[in-house]
PDB file with one MODEL, atoms N, CA, C and O in Angstrom:
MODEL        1
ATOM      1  N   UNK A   1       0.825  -1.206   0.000  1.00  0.00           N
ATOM      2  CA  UNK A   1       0.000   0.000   0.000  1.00  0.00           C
ATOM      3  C   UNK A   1       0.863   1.262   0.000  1.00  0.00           C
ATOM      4  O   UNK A   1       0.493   2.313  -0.523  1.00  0.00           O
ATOM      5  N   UNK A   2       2.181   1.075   0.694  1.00  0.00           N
ATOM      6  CA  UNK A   2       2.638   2.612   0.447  1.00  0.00           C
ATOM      7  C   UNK A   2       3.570   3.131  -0.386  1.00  0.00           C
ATOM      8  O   UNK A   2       4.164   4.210  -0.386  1.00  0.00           O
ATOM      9  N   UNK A   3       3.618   1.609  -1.527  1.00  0.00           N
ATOM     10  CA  UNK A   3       3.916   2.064  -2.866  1.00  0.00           C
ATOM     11  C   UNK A   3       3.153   2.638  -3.699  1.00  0.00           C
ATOM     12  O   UNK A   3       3.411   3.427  -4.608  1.00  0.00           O
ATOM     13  N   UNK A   4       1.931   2.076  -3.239  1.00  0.00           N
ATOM     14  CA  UNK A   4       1.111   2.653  -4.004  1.00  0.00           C
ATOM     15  C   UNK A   4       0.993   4.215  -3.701  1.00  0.00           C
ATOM     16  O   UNK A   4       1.436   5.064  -4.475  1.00  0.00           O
ATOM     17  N   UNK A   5       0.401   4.486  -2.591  1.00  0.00           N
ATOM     18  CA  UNK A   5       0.451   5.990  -2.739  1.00  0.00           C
ATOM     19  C   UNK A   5       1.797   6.502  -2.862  1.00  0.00           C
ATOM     20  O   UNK A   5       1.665   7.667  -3.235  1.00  0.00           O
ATOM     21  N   UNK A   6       3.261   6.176  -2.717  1.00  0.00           N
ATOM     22  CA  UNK A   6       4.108   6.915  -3.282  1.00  0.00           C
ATOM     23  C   UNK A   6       3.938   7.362  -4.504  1.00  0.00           C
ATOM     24  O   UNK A   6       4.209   8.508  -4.865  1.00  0.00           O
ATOM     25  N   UNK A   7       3.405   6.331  -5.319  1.00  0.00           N
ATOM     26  CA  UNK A   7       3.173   6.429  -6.841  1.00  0.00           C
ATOM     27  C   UNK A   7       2.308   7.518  -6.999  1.00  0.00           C
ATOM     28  O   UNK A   7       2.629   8.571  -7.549  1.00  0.00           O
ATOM     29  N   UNK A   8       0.944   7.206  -6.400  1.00  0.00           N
ATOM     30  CA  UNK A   8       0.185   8.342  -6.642  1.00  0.00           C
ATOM     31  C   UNK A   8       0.548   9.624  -6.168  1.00  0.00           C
ATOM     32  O   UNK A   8       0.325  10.584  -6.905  1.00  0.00           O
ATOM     33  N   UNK A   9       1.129   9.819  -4.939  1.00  0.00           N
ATOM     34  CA  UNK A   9       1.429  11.034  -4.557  1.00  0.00           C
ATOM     35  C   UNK A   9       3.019  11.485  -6.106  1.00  0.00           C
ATOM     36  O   UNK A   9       2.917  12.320  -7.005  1.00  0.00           O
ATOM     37  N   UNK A  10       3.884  10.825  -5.903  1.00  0.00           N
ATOM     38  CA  UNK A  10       4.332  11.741  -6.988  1.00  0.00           C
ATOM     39  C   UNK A  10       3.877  11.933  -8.485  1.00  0.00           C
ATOM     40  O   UNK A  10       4.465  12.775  -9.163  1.00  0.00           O
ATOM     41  N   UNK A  11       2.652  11.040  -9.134  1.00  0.00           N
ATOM     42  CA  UNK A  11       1.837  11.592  -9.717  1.00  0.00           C
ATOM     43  C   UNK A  11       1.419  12.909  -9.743  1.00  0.00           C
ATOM     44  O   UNK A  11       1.618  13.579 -10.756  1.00  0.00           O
ATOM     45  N   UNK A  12       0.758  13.467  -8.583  1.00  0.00           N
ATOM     46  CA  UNK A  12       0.018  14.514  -8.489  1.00  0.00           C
ATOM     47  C   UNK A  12       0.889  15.616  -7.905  1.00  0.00           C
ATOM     48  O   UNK A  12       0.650  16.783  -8.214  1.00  0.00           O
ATOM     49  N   UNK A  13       1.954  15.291  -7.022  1.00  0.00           N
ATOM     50  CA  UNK A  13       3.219  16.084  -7.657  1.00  0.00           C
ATOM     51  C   UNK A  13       3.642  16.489  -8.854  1.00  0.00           C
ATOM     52  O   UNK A  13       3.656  17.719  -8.885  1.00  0.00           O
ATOM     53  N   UNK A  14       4.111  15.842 -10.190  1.00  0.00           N
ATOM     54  CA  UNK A  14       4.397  16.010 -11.520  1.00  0.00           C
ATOM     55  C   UNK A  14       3.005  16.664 -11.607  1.00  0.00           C
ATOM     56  O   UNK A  14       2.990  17.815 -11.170  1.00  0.00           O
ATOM     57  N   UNK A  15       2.046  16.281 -11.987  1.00  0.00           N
ATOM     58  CA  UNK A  15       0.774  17.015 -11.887  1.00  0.00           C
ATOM     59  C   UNK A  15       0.948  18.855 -11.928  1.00  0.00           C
ATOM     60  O   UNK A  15       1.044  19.724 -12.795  1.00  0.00           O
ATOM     61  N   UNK A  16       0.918  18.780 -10.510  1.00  0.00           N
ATOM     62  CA  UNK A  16       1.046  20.356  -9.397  1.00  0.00           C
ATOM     63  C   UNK A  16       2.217  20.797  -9.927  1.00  0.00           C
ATOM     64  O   UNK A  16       2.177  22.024 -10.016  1.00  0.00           O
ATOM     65  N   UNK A  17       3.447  20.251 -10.397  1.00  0.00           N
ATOM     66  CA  UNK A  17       4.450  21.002 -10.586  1.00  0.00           C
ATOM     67  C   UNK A  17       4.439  21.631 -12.352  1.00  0.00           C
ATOM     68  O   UNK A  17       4.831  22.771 -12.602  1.00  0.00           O
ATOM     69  N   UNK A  18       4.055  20.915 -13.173  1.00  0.00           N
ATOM     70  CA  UNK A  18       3.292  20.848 -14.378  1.00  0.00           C
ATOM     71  C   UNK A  18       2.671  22.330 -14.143  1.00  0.00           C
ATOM     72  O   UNK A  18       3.337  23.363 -14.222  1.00  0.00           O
ATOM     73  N   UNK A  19       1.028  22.252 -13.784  1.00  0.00           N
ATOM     74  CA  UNK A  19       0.684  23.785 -13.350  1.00  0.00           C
ATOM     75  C   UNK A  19       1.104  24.433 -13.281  1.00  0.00           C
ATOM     76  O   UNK A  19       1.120  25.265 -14.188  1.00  0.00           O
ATOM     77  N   UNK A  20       1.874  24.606 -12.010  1.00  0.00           N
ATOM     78  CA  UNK A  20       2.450  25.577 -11.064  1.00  0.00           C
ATOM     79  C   UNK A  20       3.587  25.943 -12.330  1.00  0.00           C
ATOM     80  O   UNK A  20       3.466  27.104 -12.722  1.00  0.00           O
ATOM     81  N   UNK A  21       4.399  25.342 -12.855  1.00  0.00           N
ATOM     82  CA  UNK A  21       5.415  25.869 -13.793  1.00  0.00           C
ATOM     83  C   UNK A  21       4.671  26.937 -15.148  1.00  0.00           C
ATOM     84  O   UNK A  21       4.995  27.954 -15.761  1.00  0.00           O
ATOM     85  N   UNK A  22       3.446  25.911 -15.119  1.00  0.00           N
ATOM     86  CA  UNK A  22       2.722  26.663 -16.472  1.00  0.00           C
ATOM     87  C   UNK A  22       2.520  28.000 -16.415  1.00  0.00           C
ATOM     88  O   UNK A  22       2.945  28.692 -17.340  1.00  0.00           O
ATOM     89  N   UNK A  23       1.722  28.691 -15.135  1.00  0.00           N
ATOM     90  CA  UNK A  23       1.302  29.424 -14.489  1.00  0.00           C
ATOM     91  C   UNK A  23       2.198  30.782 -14.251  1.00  0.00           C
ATOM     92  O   UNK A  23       2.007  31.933 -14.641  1.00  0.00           O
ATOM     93  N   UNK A  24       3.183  30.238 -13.508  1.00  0.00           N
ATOM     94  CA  UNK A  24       4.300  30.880 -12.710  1.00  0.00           C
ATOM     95  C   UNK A  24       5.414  30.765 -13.337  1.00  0.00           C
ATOM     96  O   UNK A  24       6.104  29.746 -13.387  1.00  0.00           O
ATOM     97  N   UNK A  25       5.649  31.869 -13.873  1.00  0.00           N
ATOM     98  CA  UNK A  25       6.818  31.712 -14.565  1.00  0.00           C
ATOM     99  C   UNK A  25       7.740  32.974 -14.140  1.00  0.00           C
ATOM    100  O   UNK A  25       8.730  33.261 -14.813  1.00  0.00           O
ATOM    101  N   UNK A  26       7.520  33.413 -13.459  1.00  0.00           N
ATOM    102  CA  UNK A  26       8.305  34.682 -12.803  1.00  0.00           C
ATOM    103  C   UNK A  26       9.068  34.095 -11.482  1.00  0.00           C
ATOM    104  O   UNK A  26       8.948  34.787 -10.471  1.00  0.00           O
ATOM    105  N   UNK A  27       9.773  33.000 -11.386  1.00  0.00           N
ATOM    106  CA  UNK A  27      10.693  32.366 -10.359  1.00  0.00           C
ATOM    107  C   UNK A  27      10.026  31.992  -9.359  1.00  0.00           C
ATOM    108  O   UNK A  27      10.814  31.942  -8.414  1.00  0.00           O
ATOM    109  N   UNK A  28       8.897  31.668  -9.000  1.00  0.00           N
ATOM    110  CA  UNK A  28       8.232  31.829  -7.665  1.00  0.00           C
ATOM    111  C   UNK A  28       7.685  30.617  -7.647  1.00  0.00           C
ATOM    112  O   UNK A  28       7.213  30.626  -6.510  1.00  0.00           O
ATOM    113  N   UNK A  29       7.277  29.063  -8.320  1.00  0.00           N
ATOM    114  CA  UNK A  29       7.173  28.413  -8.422  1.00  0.00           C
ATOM    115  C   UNK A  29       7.896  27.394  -6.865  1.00  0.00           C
ATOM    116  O   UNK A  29       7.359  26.614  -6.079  1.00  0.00           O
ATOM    117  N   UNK A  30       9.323  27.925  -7.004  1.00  0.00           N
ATOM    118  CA  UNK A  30       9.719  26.621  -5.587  1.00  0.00           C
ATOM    119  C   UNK A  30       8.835  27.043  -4.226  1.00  0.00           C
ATOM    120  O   UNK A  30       9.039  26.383  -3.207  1.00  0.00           O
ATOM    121  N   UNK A  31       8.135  27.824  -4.205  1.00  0.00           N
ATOM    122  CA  UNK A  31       8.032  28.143  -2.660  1.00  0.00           C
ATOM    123  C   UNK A  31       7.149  27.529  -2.347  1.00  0.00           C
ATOM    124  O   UNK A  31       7.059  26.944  -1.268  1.00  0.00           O
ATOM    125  N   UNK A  32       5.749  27.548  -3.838  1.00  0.00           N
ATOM    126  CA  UNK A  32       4.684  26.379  -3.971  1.00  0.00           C
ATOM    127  C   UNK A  32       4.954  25.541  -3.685  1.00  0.00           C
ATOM    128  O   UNK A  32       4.610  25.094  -2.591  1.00  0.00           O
ATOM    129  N   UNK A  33       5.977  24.668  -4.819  1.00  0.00           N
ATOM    130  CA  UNK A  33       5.927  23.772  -4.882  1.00  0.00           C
ATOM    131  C   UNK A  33       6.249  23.059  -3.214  1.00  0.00           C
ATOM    132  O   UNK A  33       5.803  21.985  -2.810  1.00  0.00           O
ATOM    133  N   UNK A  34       7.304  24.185  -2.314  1.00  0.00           N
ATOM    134  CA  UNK A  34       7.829  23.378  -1.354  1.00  0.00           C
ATOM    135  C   UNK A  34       6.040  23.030  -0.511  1.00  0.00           C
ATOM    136  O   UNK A  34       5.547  21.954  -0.174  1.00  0.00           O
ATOM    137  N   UNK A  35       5.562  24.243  -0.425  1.00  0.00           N
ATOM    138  CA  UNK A  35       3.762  23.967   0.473  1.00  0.00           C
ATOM    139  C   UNK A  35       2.909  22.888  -0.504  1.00  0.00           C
ATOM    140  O   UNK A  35       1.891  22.368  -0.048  1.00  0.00           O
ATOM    141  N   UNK A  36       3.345  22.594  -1.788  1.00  0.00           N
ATOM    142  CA  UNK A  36       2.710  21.239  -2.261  1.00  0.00           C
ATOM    143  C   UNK A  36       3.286  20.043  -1.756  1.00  0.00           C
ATOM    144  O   UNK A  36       2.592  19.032  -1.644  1.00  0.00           O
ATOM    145  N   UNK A  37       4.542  20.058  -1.427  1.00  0.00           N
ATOM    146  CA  UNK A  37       4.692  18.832  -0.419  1.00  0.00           C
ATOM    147  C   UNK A  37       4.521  18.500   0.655  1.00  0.00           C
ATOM    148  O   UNK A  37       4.172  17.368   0.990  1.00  0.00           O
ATOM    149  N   UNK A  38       4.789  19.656   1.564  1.00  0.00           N
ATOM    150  CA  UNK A  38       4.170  19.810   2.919  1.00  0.00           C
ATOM    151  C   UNK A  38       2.840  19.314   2.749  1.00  0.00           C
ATOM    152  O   UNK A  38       2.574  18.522   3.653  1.00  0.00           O
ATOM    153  N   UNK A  39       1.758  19.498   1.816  1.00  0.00           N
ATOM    154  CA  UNK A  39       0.277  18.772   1.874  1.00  0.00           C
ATOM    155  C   UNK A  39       1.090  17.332   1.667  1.00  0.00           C
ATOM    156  O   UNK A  39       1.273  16.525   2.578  1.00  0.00           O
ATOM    157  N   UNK A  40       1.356  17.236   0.857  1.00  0.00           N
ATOM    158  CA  UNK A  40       1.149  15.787   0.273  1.00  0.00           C
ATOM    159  C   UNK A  40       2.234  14.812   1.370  1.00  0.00           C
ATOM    160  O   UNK A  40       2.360  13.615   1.110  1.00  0.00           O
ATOM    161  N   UNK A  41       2.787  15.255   2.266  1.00  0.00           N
ATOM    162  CA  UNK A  41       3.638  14.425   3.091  1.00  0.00           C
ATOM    163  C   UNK A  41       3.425  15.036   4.651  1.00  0.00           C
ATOM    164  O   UNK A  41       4.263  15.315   5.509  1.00  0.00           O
ATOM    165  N   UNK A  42       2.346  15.101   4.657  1.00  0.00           N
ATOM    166  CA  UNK A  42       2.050  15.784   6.214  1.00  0.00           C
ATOM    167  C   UNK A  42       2.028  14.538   6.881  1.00  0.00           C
ATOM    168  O   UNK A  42       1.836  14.492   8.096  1.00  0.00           O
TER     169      UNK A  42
ENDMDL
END
């Protein structure tokens, strides 16, 4: 089981970072991305 959600969680990581890059393109992207992991590994 907690391969599995590794899998899925960095899924939806690549996902969020995907966005977040699309979006944000003025350097500001890592700070997200770091509070998108903080969710996803609380």
């Amino acid at each position: 089981m907690q391969i599995v959600l590794l899998i899925i969680s960095n899924i939806v990581t690549q996902i969020a970072l995907f966005f977040i890059w699309t979006f944000q393109t003025d350097g500001g992207p890592y700070k997200i991305n770091v509070r998108w992991v903080d969710l996803l590994f609380v």
